[in-house]
Amino acid sequence: MTATDNTSIPGTPGPTASKRAAEAARLRRTAWYRTPRYTRLFALMGVALVGAQVTGEQGTNRDIFHAMRENITGPGLWLWVGACLLVWVVREFLREPVVNAWSTARRAGTAPAERARTVWRRDPRLRMIALTALLVFLVVLPFLVSRHWQQVLVDQIAIYVLLAIGLNVVVGWAGMLDLGFIAFFAIGAYSAAFWTGSLPVAPPFELNNFAVIPIAVITCLVAGVLLGAPTLRLRGDYLAIVTLGFHEIVYLMAKNWVEFTGGTRGASVDRFSIDLGFFSYQWGLDPRPYYWLQLGFIVALLVLFIRLEHSRVGRAWTAIREDEVAAAATGVDTVRFKLLAFAIGASTSGVAGVVYASKLGFINSEFFIVLFSVLVLSYVIFGGMGSIPGVLLGTAILIWLPEFLRDTVPAQDRYMYLGALLVIMMIYRPQGLWPSRRRVRELHMAEEGTAARAMPAAGGRPATTGGDTPS
């Protein structure tokens, strides 16, 4: 036996064992191009390619590849690539020192934002003053913008804020993916049309638009229970498919049941009016009274929902979202609370539907296509699921962006910008623009769990390469 042959020495691994260990280590190692840092780079390059195509030359009927050749070989592509590379470099290489400095200052209590946050939490008078100032600004906002932006505030931002608040209950708090939320919006709008005598079918008695609101809320609440009851055992994509099917049922009924809904011809709806004998007022074409009315509904819903979030019901929804099996094991009645989430979320759509139909004075089935459900869901995800301030801010920004690009970007391309913004947001800030503290903790714990699983069983070395840092 030679000195180098150690196969017969007990307890000493032979060449075959060493080879297997090296092969196992090689299999555990992640290729550099599969690390999170470079997958984000590849995603941003895809955004740059799509952005250059969207913002470049338009196609022609004579040469269908003209736009593609011009946009790929022109300077626009390099501008998009440079912008995306700048975002990637700042995020991947300059963020870590800033985050470390911020964490150090935060632990020491010297960060200005941390000191301001501490004061904000401990001083209720400061919160009251700030919220009052914000409310006053929102009240006078219509006087500070043009007539076009007043219409945007009323017809889009305020309506979608009402819808996003309701969808946040279902998606953000209870964790149930709903792609048919606009169906409840349609039910609320057609309730307003029916009870004001605007549909081909006469109601038992006609009501004022304000009196229709509680009826529309109850109708949508019942519809939410009817949707939620058969879907209690479904989760994730399966639940999304069922809610999408529910939307299609409502949409096709509104479109094809001409004898009741008027179909695509639609129906005229009376506008809001109030008559107290000593005082009467009729809402007309001026958007400002509608804006203040919607602002009142939004403030009332926010007060109710903030109290609901911190109640026993809100904590039960959070438990179901994080782990439904564990929530049921600890005594949470998941059936009742999931039905409650569907019902309460749908009821806010009833308010939005009545306001929308009364403001426009006309509705038809094409006002409630599935694209609007996807848009509301995008607003909730962009702002931060489960965060009421995030949902409000995300909705306002994503509605403002297409309108801001109205004069510079063709109508068919505006939502491309919206899609690119959502892609970048999901790459670098999946928790949303203004996330809730619970959501931040969940993502942080998930990242820590992923990092722990990435460690090999022996050797204590990370399985990833490429110098990536946790995001």
XYZ file of C-alpha atoms in Angstrom:
471
model
C 0.000 0.000 0.000
C 1.405 3.360 -1.003
C 1.481 6.418 1.227
C -0.993 8.261 -0.944
C -3.530 5.442 -1.023
C -5.868 6.056 1.904
C -8.842 3.990 0.764
C -8.103 1.268 3.314
C -7.648 3.569 6.309
C -10.801 3.416 8.424
C -12.697 6.707 8.760
C -10.875 8.349 5.849
C -12.999 9.229 2.781
C -11.722 7.725 -0.410
C -11.550 9.318 -3.852
C -15.093 8.209 -4.654
C -16.547 9.850 -1.533
C -14.639 13.068 -2.175
C -15.865 13.114 -5.740
C -19.466 12.649 -4.602
C -19.089 15.468 -2.079
C -17.656 17.767 -4.747
C -20.472 16.855 -7.126
C -23.061 17.547 -4.429
C -21.471 20.917 -3.696
C -21.511 21.745 -7.396
C -25.205 20.877 -7.640
C -25.990 23.059 -4.624
C -24.165 25.992 -6.126
C -26.377 28.441 -8.014
C -25.171 29.777 -11.335
C -24.401 33.490 -11.321
C -27.119 34.275 -13.850
C -29.729 32.669 -11.616
C -28.983 34.783 -8.557
C -31.582 37.417 -7.613
C -29.289 40.290 -8.554
C -28.936 39.216 -12.171
C -32.481 37.971 -12.593
C -33.540 41.504 -11.685
C -31.125 42.822 -14.313
C -32.632 40.559 -16.979
C -36.142 41.670 -15.978
C -35.142 45.329 -16.286
C -33.647 44.700 -19.701
C -36.990 43.241 -20.727
C -38.666 46.392 -19.453
C -36.199 48.474 -21.502
C -36.940 46.492 -24.671
C -40.712 46.789 -24.242
C -40.433 50.472 -23.308
C -38.382 51.274 -26.388
C -40.904 49.532 -28.591
C -43.868 51.252 -26.961
C -42.445 54.765 -27.064
C -40.833 54.530 -30.507
C -42.115 54.493 -34.065
C -45.619 53.279 -34.784
C -46.253 50.424 -37.186
C -47.607 50.785 -40.712
C -49.848 48.602 -42.826
C -47.281 48.388 -45.624
C -44.428 47.041 -43.471
C -45.416 45.322 -40.230
C -41.771 45.085 -39.083
C -40.954 48.746 -39.725
C -41.571 49.821 -36.129
C -39.570 46.918 -34.701
C -36.519 47.634 -36.882
C -36.571 51.360 -36.158
C -37.074 51.011 -32.429
C -34.470 48.317 -31.857
C -31.774 50.026 -33.902
C -32.612 53.622 -32.899
C -31.357 55.683 -29.943
C -34.527 55.152 -27.929
C -33.503 51.617 -26.986
C -30.169 52.800 -25.588
C -31.901 55.508 -23.568
C -34.176 52.920 -22.008
C -31.274 50.512 -21.408
C -29.249 53.287 -19.770
C -32.147 54.297 -17.516
C -32.800 50.711 -16.452
C -29.090 50.077 -15.856
C -28.950 53.189 -13.696
C -31.856 51.900 -11.630
C -30.158 48.506 -11.309
C -26.771 49.924 -10.279
C -28.269 52.280 -7.695
C -30.460 49.545 -6.260
C -27.884 46.748 -6.211
C -24.625 48.509 -5.338
C -25.511 51.785 -3.636
C -28.481 50.710 -1.563
C -26.593 48.506 0.915
C -24.349 51.267 2.381
C -27.355 53.563 2.711
C -29.437 50.835 4.361
C -26.614 49.967 6.762
C -26.148 53.601 7.725
C -29.892 53.973 8.154
C -30.080 50.846 10.339
C -27.218 52.063 12.501
C -28.823 55.475 12.936
C -32.178 53.862 13.612
C -30.775 51.622 16.341
C -29.059 54.636 17.852
C -32.240 56.692 17.551
C -30.493 59.488 15.653
C -32.251 59.103 12.265
C -34.471 62.157 11.635
C -37.240 60.026 10.150
C -37.085 57.649 13.109
C -37.317 60.506 15.588
C -40.237 61.960 13.641
C -41.941 58.554 13.579
C -41.504 58.176 17.330
C -42.998 61.610 17.951
C -45.846 60.833 15.536
C -46.728 57.640 17.380
C -46.546 59.129 20.873
C -48.311 62.442 20.274
C -52.000 62.059 19.330
C -52.392 65.840 19.015
C -49.789 65.918 16.246
C -51.632 63.185 14.372
C -54.906 65.043 14.741
C -53.384 68.299 13.453
C -51.756 66.569 10.468
C -54.918 64.675 9.523
C -57.018 67.824 9.855
C -54.609 69.727 7.607
C -54.755 66.905 5.047
C -58.544 66.892 5.123
C -58.671 70.659 4.633
C -56.303 70.362 1.674
C -58.490 67.674 0.100
C -61.584 69.805 0.590
C -60.069 72.825 -1.202
C -58.281 70.701 -3.836
C -60.978 71.201 -6.547
C -60.353 74.949 -6.415
C -56.640 74.396 -7.118
C -56.939 72.295 -10.292
C -58.488 72.707 -13.731
C -61.908 71.444 -14.804
C -60.308 68.415 -16.479
C -58.575 67.341 -13.287
C -61.778 67.935 -11.338
C -63.453 65.381 -13.607
C -60.538 62.990 -13.076
C -60.861 63.388 -9.308
C -64.579 62.588 -9.421
C -64.945 60.030 -12.212
C -61.769 58.046 -11.593
C -59.729 58.699 -8.461
C -62.553 58.940 -5.922
C -64.504 56.038 -7.441
C -61.476 53.746 -7.618
C -60.452 54.721 -4.078
C -63.849 53.481 -2.869
C -63.355 50.238 -4.801
C -59.761 49.798 -3.624
C -60.773 50.229 0.023
C -63.251 47.377 -0.364
C -60.912 45.113 -2.317
C -58.198 45.693 0.283
C -60.416 43.899 2.800
C -60.611 40.788 0.629
C -57.078 40.735 -0.804
C -54.987 42.700 1.674
C -56.494 41.669 5.000
C -58.063 38.260 4.369
C -55.581 37.160 1.679
C -58.152 35.975 -0.894
C -57.451 36.746 -4.544
C -60.532 38.320 -6.161
C -60.583 39.072 -9.904
C -64.297 39.773 -10.139
C -64.664 42.710 -7.789
C -66.145 44.980 -10.461
C -69.168 42.658 -10.563
C -70.284 44.081 -7.208
C -69.686 47.566 -8.583
C -72.060 46.732 -11.445
C -74.650 45.393 -9.012
C -74.524 48.655 -7.070
C -74.877 50.746 -10.233
C -77.816 48.736 -11.553
C -79.435 48.876 -8.117
C -79.373 52.664 -8.401
C -80.854 52.480 -11.892
C -83.591 50.051 -10.823
C -84.780 51.770 -7.656
C -84.831 55.198 -9.298
C -87.081 53.857 -12.073
C -84.463 54.150 -14.845
C -84.571 50.542 -16.124
C -87.168 49.041 -18.476
C -88.612 47.160 -15.470
C -90.454 49.408 -13.023
C -89.613 49.010 -9.317
C -92.293 48.492 -6.644
C -91.700 52.106 -5.631
C -89.164 54.712 -6.629
C -86.531 55.998 -4.235
C -84.178 58.908 -4.029
C -80.557 58.153 -4.906
C -79.468 58.640 -1.305
C -82.117 56.170 -0.122
C -80.844 53.638 -2.673
C -77.357 53.548 -1.080
C -78.258 51.305 1.910
C -80.285 49.033 -0.384
C -77.345 48.751 -2.799
C -75.017 48.017 0.140
C -77.299 45.208 1.357
C -77.675 43.844 -2.196
C -73.916 43.732 -2.723
C -73.430 42.260 0.735
C -75.808 39.412 -0.107
C -74.060 38.938 -3.463
C -70.718 38.744 -1.627
C -72.085 36.022 0.648
C -73.492 34.121 -2.345
C -70.074 34.285 -4.016
C -68.137 33.427 -0.879
C -70.269 30.491 0.304
C -69.390 28.034 -2.504
C -65.732 29.089 -2.631
C -64.722 28.633 1.005
C -62.493 25.636 0.252
C -60.742 27.318 -2.660
C -57.512 29.275 -2.403
C -55.093 31.109 -4.643
C -55.557 30.684 -8.384
C -58.660 28.516 -8.012
C -60.446 31.227 -6.050
C -59.353 33.804 -8.636
C -60.854 31.705 -11.442
C -64.173 31.371 -9.599
C -64.412 35.113 -8.919
C -63.551 35.784 -12.558
C -66.394 33.490 -13.578
C -68.736 35.348 -11.230
C -67.813 38.605 -12.923
C -68.512 37.137 -16.352
C -71.945 35.952 -15.185
C -72.864 39.430 -13.948
C -71.399 41.133 -17.015
C -73.177 38.870 -19.511
C -76.478 39.207 -17.649
C -76.138 43.002 -17.800
C -75.327 42.773 -21.513
C -77.859 40.186 -22.688
C -80.815 40.629 -20.342
C -82.082 43.538 -22.426
C -85.633 43.420 -21.015
C -84.307 44.209 -17.530
C -80.981 46.083 -17.848
C -81.327 47.672 -21.277
C -78.253 45.786 -22.523
C -75.645 47.757 -24.401
C -78.192 50.524 -25.013
C -77.909 51.267 -21.334
C -80.173 53.312 -19.131
C -80.321 56.894 -17.920
C -80.022 57.355 -14.169
C -81.316 60.264 -12.128
C -78.707 62.462 -10.487
C -78.433 63.085 -6.777
C -80.954 65.459 -5.268
C -82.087 66.387 -1.803
C -85.354 68.000 -0.699
C -85.917 68.666 3.002
C -88.753 71.112 2.534
C -86.823 74.068 3.877
C -83.802 73.184 1.763
C -83.415 71.519 -1.640
C -80.462 70.949 -3.921
C -79.952 69.208 -7.264
C -76.539 67.907 -8.307
C -75.849 69.029 -11.878
C -72.858 69.010 -14.219
C -70.403 70.705 -11.847
C -68.025 67.967 -10.615
C -67.124 69.673 -7.355
C -70.292 68.797 -5.372
C -69.852 65.154 -6.405
C -66.219 65.287 -5.250
C -67.169 66.562 -1.796
C -69.908 63.951 -1.538
C -67.463 61.191 -2.459
C -64.900 62.590 -0.035
C -67.487 62.343 2.725
C -68.182 58.686 1.872
C -64.443 57.913 1.756
C -63.763 59.526 5.141
C -66.694 57.663 6.727
C -65.507 54.325 5.305
C -61.931 54.971 6.420
C -63.030 55.655 9.989
C -65.048 52.426 10.041
C -62.380 50.310 8.352
C -59.503 51.576 10.510
C -61.450 50.554 13.592
C -62.278 47.253 11.906
C -58.621 46.570 11.076
C -57.586 46.710 14.741
C -60.604 44.797 16.007
C -60.970 41.097 16.666
C -62.314 40.655 13.130
C -59.262 42.346 11.592
C -56.884 40.174 13.606
C -58.811 37.082 12.516
C -58.445 38.109 8.856
C -54.701 38.571 9.360
C -54.420 35.103 10.877
C -56.321 33.584 7.937
C -54.092 35.413 5.448
C -50.878 34.249 7.072
C -51.887 30.617 7.650
C -55.479 29.475 7.388
C -54.779 26.006 8.820
C -53.028 27.452 11.852
C -55.809 30.003 12.307
C -58.443 27.259 12.290
C -56.360 25.207 14.748
C -56.273 28.125 17.188
C -60.041 28.527 17.164
C -60.684 31.074 14.404
C -63.955 30.391 12.595
C -62.460 30.666 9.107
C -65.767 30.054 7.329
C -67.542 32.915 9.066
C -64.673 35.376 8.778
C -64.016 34.651 5.092
C -67.705 35.175 4.331
C -67.562 38.371 6.340
C -64.575 39.581 4.296
C -66.400 38.950 1.014
C -69.550 40.635 2.288
C -67.895 43.754 3.747
C -65.590 44.198 0.749
C -68.508 43.898 -1.655
C -70.664 46.341 0.305
C -68.283 49.243 -0.410
C -68.751 48.552 -4.116
C -72.442 49.189 -3.635
C -71.710 52.724 -2.467
C -69.289 53.277 -5.351
C -71.782 51.904 -7.883
C -74.594 54.215 -6.784
C -72.303 57.263 -6.787
C -70.855 56.372 -10.183
C -74.217 55.802 -11.863
C -75.716 58.959 -10.339
C -72.732 61.070 -11.381
C -72.619 59.912 -15.014
C -76.389 59.799 -15.397
C -76.022 56.800 -17.702
C -74.745 53.207 -17.451
C -74.489 50.198 -19.693
C -72.796 46.809 -19.491
C -69.543 47.991 -21.102
C -68.766 50.136 -18.054
C -68.024 46.970 -16.047
C -65.534 44.919 -18.069
C -62.988 42.666 -16.367
C -60.113 45.078 -17.110
C -61.400 47.323 -14.340
C -61.136 44.473 -11.813
C -57.515 43.964 -12.822
C -56.844 47.701 -12.507
C -58.292 47.888 -8.986
C -56.221 44.867 -7.961
C -53.118 46.534 -9.423
C -53.808 49.676 -7.404
C -54.068 47.674 -4.186
C -50.856 45.723 -4.873
C -48.938 48.811 -5.960
C -49.924 50.820 -2.902
C -49.383 47.987 -0.435
C -51.792 45.159 0.370
C -53.299 45.547 3.798
C -52.232 49.195 4.150
C -55.029 51.758 3.976
C -52.691 54.746 3.362
C -50.820 52.709 0.751
C -54.015 51.777 -1.087
C -55.122 55.417 -1.199
C -51.730 56.647 -2.401
C -51.237 53.854 -4.938
C -54.674 54.401 -6.460
C -54.111 58.139 -6.794
C -50.675 57.722 -8.425
C -51.642 55.012 -10.896
C -54.712 56.934 -12.039
C -52.773 60.190 -12.259
C -50.014 58.667 -14.428
C -52.081 57.808 -17.567
C -53.829 61.178 -17.360
C -50.484 62.956 -17.000
C -49.272 61.186 -20.166
C -52.476 62.059 -22.014
C -50.949 64.744 -24.262
C -47.647 62.980 -24.996
C -48.496 59.281 -25.279
C -51.144 57.658 -27.520
C -54.126 56.231 -25.677
C -53.289 52.649 -26.647
C -49.804 52.933 -25.106
C -50.543 54.561 -21.760
C -51.142 51.357 -19.884
C -47.786 50.081 -21.129
C -46.137 52.677 -18.915
C -48.346 51.525 -16.100
C -47.250 47.923 -16.687
C -43.545 48.871 -16.762
C -43.946 50.745 -13.486
C -45.641 47.721 -11.895
C -42.860 45.397 -13.098
C -40.156 47.612 -11.602
C -42.169 47.938 -8.400
C -42.564 44.187 -8.029
C -38.847 43.629 -8.649
C -37.579 46.087 -6.075
C -40.439 46.727 -3.666
C -42.902 43.827 -3.668
C -44.399 44.985 -0.368
C -45.865 48.055 -2.112
C -45.391 51.778 -2.038
C -46.580 52.264 1.550
C -46.749 48.800 3.137
C -48.297 47.934 6.446
C -45.952 47.007 9.271
C -47.343 43.486 9.306
C -46.614 43.030 5.610
C -43.037 44.278 6.048
C -42.467 41.807 8.866
C -43.885 38.932 6.790
C -41.577 39.663 3.839
C -38.583 40.109 6.140
C -39.252 36.750 7.799
C -39.685 35.133 4.374
C -36.317 36.532 3.237
C -34.635 35.263 6.393
C -36.153 31.826 5.839
C -34.942 31.775 2.222
C -31.436 32.782 3.291
C -31.391 30.032 5.926
C -32.466 27.389 3.398
C -29.768 28.566 0.995
C -27.004 27.475 3.431
C -25.553 24.018 2.683
C -25.653 21.293 5.275
C -21.902 21.377 5.779
C -19.123 23.857 5.314
C -21.136 26.915 6.378
C -20.865 28.578 2.965
C -23.786 30.146 1.126
C -25.069 28.222 -1.840
C -25.327 31.328 -4.024
C -22.588 33.092 -5.889
C -22.307 36.406 -7.615
C -22.041 38.606 -4.560
C -25.784 39.212 -4.275
C -27.109 40.880 -1.181
C -30.563 40.373 0.325
C -33.097 42.797 -1.075
